[in-house]
mmCIF file of C-alpha atoms in Angstrom:
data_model
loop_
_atom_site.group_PDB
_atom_site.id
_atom_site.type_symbol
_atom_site.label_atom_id
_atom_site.label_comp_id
_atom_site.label_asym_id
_atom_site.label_seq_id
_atom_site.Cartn_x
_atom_site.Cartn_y
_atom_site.Cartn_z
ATOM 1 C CA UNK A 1024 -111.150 -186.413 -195.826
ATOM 2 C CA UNK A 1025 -110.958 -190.282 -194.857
ATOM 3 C CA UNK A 1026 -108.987 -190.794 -192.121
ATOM 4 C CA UNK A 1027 -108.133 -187.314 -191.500
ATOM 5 C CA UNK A 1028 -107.824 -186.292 -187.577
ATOM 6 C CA UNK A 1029 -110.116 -184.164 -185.982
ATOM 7 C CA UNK A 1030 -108.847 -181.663 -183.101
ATOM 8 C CA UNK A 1031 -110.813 -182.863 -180.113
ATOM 9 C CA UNK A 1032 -112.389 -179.839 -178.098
ATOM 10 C CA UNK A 1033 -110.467 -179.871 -174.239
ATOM 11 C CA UNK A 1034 -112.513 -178.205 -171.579
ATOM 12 C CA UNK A 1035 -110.987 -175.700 -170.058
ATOM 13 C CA UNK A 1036 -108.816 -176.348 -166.667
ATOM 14 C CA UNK A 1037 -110.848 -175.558 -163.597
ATOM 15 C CA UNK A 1038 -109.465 -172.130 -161.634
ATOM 16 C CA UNK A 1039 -107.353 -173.379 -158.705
ATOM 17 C CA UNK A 1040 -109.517 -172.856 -155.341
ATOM 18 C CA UNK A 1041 -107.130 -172.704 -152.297
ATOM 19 C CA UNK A 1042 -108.417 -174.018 -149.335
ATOM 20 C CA UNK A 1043 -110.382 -172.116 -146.812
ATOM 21 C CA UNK A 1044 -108.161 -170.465 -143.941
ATOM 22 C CA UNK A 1045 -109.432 -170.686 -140.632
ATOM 23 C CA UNK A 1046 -110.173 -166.922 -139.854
ATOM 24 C CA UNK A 1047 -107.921 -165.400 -137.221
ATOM 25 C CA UNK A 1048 -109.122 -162.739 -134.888
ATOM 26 C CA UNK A 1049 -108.803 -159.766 -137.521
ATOM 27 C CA UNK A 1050 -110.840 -160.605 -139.829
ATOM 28 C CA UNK A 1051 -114.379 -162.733 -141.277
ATOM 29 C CA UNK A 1052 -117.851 -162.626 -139.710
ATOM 30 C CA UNK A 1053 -118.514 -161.687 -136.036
ATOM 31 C CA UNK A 1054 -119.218 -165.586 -135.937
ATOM 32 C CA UNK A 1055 -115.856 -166.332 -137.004
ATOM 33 C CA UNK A 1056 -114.206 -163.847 -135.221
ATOM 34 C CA UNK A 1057 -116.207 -165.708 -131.899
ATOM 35 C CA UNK A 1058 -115.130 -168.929 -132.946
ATOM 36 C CA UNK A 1059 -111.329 -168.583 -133.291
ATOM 37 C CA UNK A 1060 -111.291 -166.145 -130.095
ATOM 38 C CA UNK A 1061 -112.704 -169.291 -128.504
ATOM 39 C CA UNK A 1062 -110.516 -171.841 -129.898
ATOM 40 C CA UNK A 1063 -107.304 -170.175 -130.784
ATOM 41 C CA UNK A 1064 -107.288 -167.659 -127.640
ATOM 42 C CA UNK A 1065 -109.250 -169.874 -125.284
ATOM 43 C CA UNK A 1066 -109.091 -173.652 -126.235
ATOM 44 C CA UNK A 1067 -112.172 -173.813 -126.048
ATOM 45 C CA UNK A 1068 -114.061 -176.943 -127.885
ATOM 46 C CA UNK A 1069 -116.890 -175.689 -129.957
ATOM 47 C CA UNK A 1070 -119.522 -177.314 -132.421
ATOM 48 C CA UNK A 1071 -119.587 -176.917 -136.636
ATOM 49 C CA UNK A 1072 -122.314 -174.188 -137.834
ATOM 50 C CA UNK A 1073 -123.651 -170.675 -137.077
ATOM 51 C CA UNK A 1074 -124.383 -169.628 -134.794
ATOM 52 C CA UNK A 1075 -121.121 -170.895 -132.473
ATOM 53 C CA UNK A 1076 -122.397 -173.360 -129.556
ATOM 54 C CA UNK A 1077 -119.650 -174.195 -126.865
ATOM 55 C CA UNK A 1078 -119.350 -177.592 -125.771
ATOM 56 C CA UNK A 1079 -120.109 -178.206 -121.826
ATOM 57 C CA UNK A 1080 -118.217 -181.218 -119.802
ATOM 58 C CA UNK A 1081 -114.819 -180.424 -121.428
ATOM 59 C CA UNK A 1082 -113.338 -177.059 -119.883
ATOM 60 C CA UNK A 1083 -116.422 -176.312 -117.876
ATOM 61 C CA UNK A 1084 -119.964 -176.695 -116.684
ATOM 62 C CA UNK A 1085 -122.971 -174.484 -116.792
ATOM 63 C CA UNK A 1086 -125.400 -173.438 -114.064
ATOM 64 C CA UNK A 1087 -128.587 -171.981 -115.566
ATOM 65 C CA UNK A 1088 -130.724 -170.264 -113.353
ATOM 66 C CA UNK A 1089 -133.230 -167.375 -113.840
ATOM 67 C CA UNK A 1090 -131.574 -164.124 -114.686
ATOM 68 C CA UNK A 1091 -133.209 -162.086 -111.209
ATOM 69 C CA UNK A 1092 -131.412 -165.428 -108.679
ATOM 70 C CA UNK A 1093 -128.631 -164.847 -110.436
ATOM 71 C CA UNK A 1094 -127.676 -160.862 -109.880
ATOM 72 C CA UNK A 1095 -129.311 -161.717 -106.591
ATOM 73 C CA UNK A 1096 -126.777 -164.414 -105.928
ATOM 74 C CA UNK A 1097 -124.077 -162.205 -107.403
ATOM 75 C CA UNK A 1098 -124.930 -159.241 -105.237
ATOM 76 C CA UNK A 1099 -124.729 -161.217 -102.153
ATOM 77 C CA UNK A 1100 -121.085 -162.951 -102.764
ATOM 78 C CA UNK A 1101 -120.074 -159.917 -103.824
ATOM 79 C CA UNK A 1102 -120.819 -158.223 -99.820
ATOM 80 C CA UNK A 1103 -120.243 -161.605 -98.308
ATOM 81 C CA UNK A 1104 -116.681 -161.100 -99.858
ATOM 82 C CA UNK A 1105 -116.526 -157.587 -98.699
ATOM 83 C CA UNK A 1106 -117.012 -158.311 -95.473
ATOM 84 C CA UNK A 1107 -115.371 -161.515 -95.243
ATOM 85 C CA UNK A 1108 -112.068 -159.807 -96.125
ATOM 86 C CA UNK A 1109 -112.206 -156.050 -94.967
ATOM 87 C CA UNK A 1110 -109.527 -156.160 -92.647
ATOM 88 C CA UNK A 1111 -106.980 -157.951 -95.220
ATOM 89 C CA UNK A 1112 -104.812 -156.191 -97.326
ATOM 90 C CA UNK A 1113 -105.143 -156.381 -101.093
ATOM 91 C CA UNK A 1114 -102.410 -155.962 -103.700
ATOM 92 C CA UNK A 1115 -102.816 -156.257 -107.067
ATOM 93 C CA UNK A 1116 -103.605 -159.220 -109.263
ATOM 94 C CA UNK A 1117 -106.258 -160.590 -112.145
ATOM 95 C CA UNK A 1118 -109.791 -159.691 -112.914
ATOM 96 C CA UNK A 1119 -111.945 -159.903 -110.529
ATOM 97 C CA UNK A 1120 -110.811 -157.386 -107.800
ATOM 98 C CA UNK A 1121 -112.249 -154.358 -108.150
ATOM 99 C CA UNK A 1122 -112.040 -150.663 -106.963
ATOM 100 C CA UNK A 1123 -110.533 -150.416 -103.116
ATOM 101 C CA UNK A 1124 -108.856 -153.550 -103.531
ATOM 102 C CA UNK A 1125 -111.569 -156.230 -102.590
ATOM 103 C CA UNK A 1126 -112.012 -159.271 -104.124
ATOM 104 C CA UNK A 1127 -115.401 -161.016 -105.832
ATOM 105 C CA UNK A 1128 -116.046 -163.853 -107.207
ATOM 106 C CA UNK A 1129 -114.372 -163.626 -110.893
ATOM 107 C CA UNK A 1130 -115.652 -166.842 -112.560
ATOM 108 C CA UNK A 1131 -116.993 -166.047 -116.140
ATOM 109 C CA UNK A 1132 -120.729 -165.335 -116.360
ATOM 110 C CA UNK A 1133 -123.087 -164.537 -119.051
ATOM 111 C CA UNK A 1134 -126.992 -163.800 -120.118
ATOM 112 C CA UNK A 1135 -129.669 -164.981 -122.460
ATOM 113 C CA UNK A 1136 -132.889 -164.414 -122.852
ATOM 114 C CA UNK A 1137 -134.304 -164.105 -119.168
ATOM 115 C CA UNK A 1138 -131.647 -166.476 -117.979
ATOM 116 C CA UNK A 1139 -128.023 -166.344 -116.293
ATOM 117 C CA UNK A 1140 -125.290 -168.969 -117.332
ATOM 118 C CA UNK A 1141 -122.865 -169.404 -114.636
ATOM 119 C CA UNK A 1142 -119.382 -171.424 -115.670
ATOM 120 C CA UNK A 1143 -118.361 -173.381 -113.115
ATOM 121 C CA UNK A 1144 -115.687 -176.807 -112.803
ATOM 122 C CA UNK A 1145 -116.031 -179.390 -115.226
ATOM 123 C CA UNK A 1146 -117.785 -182.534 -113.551
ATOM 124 C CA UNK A 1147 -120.039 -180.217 -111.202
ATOM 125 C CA UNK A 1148 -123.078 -180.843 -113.368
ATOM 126 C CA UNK A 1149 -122.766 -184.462 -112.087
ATOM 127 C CA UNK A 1150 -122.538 -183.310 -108.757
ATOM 128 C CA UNK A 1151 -125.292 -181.212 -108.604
ATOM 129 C CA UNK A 1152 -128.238 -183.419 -107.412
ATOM 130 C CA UNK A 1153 -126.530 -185.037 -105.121
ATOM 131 C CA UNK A 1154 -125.308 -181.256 -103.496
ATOM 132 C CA UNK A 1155 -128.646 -180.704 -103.475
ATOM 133 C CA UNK A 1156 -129.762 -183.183 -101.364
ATOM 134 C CA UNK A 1157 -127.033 -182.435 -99.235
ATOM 135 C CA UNK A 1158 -127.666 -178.703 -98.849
ATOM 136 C CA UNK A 1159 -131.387 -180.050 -98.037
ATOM 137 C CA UNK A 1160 -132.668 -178.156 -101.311
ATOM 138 C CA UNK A 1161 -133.323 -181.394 -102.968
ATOM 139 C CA UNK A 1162 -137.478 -181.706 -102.669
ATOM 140 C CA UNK A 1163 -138.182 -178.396 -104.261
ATOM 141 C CA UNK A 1164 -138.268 -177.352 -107.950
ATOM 142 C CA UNK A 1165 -135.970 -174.649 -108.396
ATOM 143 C CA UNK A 1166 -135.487 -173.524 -111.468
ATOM 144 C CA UNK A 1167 -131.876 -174.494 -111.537
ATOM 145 C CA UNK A 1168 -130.474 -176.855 -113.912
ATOM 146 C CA UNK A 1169 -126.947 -177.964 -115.219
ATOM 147 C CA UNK A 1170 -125.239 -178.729 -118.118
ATOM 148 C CA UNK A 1171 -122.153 -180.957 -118.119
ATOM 149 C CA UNK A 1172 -120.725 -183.736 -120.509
ATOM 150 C CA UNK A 1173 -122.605 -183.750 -123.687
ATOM 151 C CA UNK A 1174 -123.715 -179.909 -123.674
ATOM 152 C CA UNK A 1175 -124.175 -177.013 -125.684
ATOM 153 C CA UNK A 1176 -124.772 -173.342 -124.818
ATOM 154 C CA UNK A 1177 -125.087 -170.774 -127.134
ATOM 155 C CA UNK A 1178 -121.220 -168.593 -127.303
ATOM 156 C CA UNK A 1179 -121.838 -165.053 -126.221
ATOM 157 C CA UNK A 1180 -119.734 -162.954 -129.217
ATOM 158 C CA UNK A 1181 -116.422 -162.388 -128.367
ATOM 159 C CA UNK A 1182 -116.122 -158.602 -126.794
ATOM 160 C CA UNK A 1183 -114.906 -156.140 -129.147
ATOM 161 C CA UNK A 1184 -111.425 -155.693 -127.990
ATOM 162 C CA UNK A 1185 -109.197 -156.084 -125.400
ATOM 163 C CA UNK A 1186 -110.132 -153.439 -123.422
ATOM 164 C CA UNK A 1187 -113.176 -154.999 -121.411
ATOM 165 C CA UNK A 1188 -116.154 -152.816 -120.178
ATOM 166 C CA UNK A 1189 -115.232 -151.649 -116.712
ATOM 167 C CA UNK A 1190 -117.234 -153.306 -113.521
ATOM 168 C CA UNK A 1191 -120.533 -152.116 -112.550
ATOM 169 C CA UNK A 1192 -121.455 -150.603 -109.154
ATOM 170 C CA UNK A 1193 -119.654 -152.766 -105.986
ATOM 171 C CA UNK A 1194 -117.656 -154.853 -109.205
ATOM 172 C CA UNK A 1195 -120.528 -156.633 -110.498
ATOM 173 C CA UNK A 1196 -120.420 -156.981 -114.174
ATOM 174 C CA UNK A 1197 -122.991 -154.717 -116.063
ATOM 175 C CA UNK A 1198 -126.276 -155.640 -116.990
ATOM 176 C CA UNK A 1199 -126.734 -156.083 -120.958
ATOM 177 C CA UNK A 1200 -128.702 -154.112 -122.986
ATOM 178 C CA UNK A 1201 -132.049 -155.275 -123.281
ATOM 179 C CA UNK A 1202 -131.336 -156.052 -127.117
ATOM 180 C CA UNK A 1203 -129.249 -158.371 -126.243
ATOM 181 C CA UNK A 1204 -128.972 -160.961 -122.886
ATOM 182 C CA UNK A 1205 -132.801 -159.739 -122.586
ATOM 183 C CA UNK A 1206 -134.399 -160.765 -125.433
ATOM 184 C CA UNK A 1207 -132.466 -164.103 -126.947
ATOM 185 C CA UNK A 1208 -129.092 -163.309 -128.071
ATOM 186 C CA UNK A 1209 -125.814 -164.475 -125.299
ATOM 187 C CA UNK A 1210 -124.070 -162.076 -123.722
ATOM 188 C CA UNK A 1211 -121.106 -162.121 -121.435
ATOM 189 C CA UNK A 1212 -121.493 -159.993 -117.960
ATOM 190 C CA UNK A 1213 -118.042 -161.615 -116.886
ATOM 191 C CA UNK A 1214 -115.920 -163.142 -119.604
ATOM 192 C CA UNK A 1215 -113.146 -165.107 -119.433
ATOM 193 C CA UNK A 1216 -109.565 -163.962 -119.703
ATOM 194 C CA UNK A 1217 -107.423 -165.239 -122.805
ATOM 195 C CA UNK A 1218 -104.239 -166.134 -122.011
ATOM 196 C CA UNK A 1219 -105.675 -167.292 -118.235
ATOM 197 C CA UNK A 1220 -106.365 -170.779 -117.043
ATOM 198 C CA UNK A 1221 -110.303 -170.699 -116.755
ATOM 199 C CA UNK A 1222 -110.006 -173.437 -114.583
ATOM 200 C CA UNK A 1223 -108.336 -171.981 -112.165
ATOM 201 C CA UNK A 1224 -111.421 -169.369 -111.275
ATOM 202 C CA UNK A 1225 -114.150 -171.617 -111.266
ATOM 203 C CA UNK A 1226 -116.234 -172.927 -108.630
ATOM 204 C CA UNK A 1227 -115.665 -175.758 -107.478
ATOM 205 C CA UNK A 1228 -116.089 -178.859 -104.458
ATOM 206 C CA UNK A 1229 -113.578 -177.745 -101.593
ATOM 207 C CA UNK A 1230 -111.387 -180.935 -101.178
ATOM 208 C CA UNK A 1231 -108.482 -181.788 -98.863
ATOM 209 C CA UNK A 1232 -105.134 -180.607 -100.627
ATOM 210 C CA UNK A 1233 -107.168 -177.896 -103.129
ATOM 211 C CA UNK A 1234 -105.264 -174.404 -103.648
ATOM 212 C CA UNK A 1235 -106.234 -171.242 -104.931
ATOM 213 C CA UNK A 1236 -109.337 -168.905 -104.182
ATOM 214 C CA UNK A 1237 -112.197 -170.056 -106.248
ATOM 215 C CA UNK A 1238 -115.312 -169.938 -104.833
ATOM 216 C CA UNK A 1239 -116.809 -173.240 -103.244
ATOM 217 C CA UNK A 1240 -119.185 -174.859 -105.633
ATOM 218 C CA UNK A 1241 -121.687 -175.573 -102.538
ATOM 219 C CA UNK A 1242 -121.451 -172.404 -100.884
ATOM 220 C CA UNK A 1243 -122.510 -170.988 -104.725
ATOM 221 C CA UNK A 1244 -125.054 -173.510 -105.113
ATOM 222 C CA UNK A 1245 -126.733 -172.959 -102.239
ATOM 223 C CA UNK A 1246 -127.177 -169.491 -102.341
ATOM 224 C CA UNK A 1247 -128.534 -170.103 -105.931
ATOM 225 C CA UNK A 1248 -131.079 -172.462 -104.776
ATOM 226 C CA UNK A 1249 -131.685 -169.612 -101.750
ATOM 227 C CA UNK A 1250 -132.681 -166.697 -104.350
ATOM 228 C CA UNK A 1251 -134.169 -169.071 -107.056
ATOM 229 C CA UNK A 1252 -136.864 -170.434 -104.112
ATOM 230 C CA UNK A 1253 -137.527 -166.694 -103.041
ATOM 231 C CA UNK A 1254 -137.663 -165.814 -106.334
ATOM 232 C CA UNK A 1255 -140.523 -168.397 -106.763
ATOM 233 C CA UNK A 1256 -142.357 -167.439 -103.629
ATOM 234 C CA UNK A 1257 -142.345 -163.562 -104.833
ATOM 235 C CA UNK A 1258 -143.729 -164.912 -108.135
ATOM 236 C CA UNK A 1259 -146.344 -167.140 -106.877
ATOM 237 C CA UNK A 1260 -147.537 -165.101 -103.860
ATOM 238 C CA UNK A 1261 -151.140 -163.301 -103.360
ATOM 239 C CA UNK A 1262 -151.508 -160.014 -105.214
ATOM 240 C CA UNK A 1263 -151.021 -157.478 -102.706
ATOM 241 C CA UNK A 1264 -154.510 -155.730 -101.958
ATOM 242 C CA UNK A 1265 -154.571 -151.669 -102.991
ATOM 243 C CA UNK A 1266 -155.658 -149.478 -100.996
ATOM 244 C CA UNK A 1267 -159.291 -148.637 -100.700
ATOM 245 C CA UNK A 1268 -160.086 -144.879 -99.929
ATOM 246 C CA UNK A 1269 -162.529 -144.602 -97.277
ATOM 247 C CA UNK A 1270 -165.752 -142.380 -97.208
ATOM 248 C CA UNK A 1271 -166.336 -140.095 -94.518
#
């Protein structure tokens, strides 16, 4: 009929999405369980995508050094310690005192994929070629590098639960398993305490006025640059001759 209205078809009304909830700690991916435990429980600054990067220059720097300088480096604080403070009496306090009451060096450490990440003051990637020069390790290659302002790292997962893996032999944190640290994937071996100021327990430049018993970013460094060079020297040595039976 002329004139007569037609019902116009109305597409149905989309399905109201909510928006996407940041994940808390309970629940999502291991990635998003990593990234909130590192920005909700640590404050720490981290980069879009999977997998999580942290951000260097902010909270901290990084010292990367080959994996064997690095337990070499840790072993050696860890007596230096020891002896250093044998005769003192110990009571009680955070991570990084271990069994019998002696302190070590409890800055947060991690592996990946032949290499150790050591987390150290904010601004001491900046410092390092300069301490090098100092500390008279400046003309060699090394093997160690820095990352400060403008970094990433790849985030170790978060550890499973509160209840940390207990120290390794003489409180060194425990190697990874080799399907891990060893072959690509980050690992902690030492991570940081939520709920702590990581600032606090990282090395850093001794300075007039400074307080508290982190471990002095040149005294670190130059052991590094110590076990990295002998590390080198082992590697690039003269195959040691086998022995030759003799005759008679």
């Amino acid at each position: 009929m002329v004139g007569a209205s037609h019902p116009v078809p109305v597409a149905p009304a989309a399905p109201v999405v909510p928006s996407p909830r940041r994940p808390t700690g309970n629940g999502g991916s291991a990635w998003e369980r990593t990234r909130w435990w590192y920005e909700s429980a640590l404050g720490w600054p981290t980069t879009p995508g999977d997998p999580v990067r942290l951000r260097t220059g902010v909270r901290f720097d990084v010292l990367d050094v080959p994996v064997g300088a690095g337990y070499a480096t840790l072993e050696r604080l860890d007596r230096r310690e020891r002896l250093d403070r044998a005769d003192r009496p110990v009571c009680a306090g955070p991570a990084g005192r271990v069994g019998g009451g002696s302190p070590v060096p409890g800055f947060p450490v991690a592996v990946q994929g032949g290499r150790m990440l050591l987390l150290v003051a904010a601004g001491a990637a900046e410092e390092l070629p300069g301490l090098l020069e100092w500390l008279e390790w400046g003309s060699l290659t090394l093997g160690l590098t820095a990352l400060g302002a403008g970094g990433t790292v790849d985030a170790p997962l978060a550890p499973p639960g509160p209840a940390l893996a207990p120290p390794g032999p003489a409180g060194l944190p425990p190697r990874p398993p080799e399907r891990d640290g060893l072959h690509g994937a980050a690992v902690w071996l030492r991570p940081p305490e939520p709920g702590c100021e990581v600032e606090s327990s990282l090395p850093a430049l001794s300075v007039p006025g400074r307080t508290g018993t982190a471990l002095d970013l040149a005294r670190l460094v130059h052991t590094l640059a110590t076990q990295c060079h002998r590390l080198r020297l082992t590697a690039s040595g003269p195959p040691r001759a086998r022995p030759v039976a003799r005759v008679g």
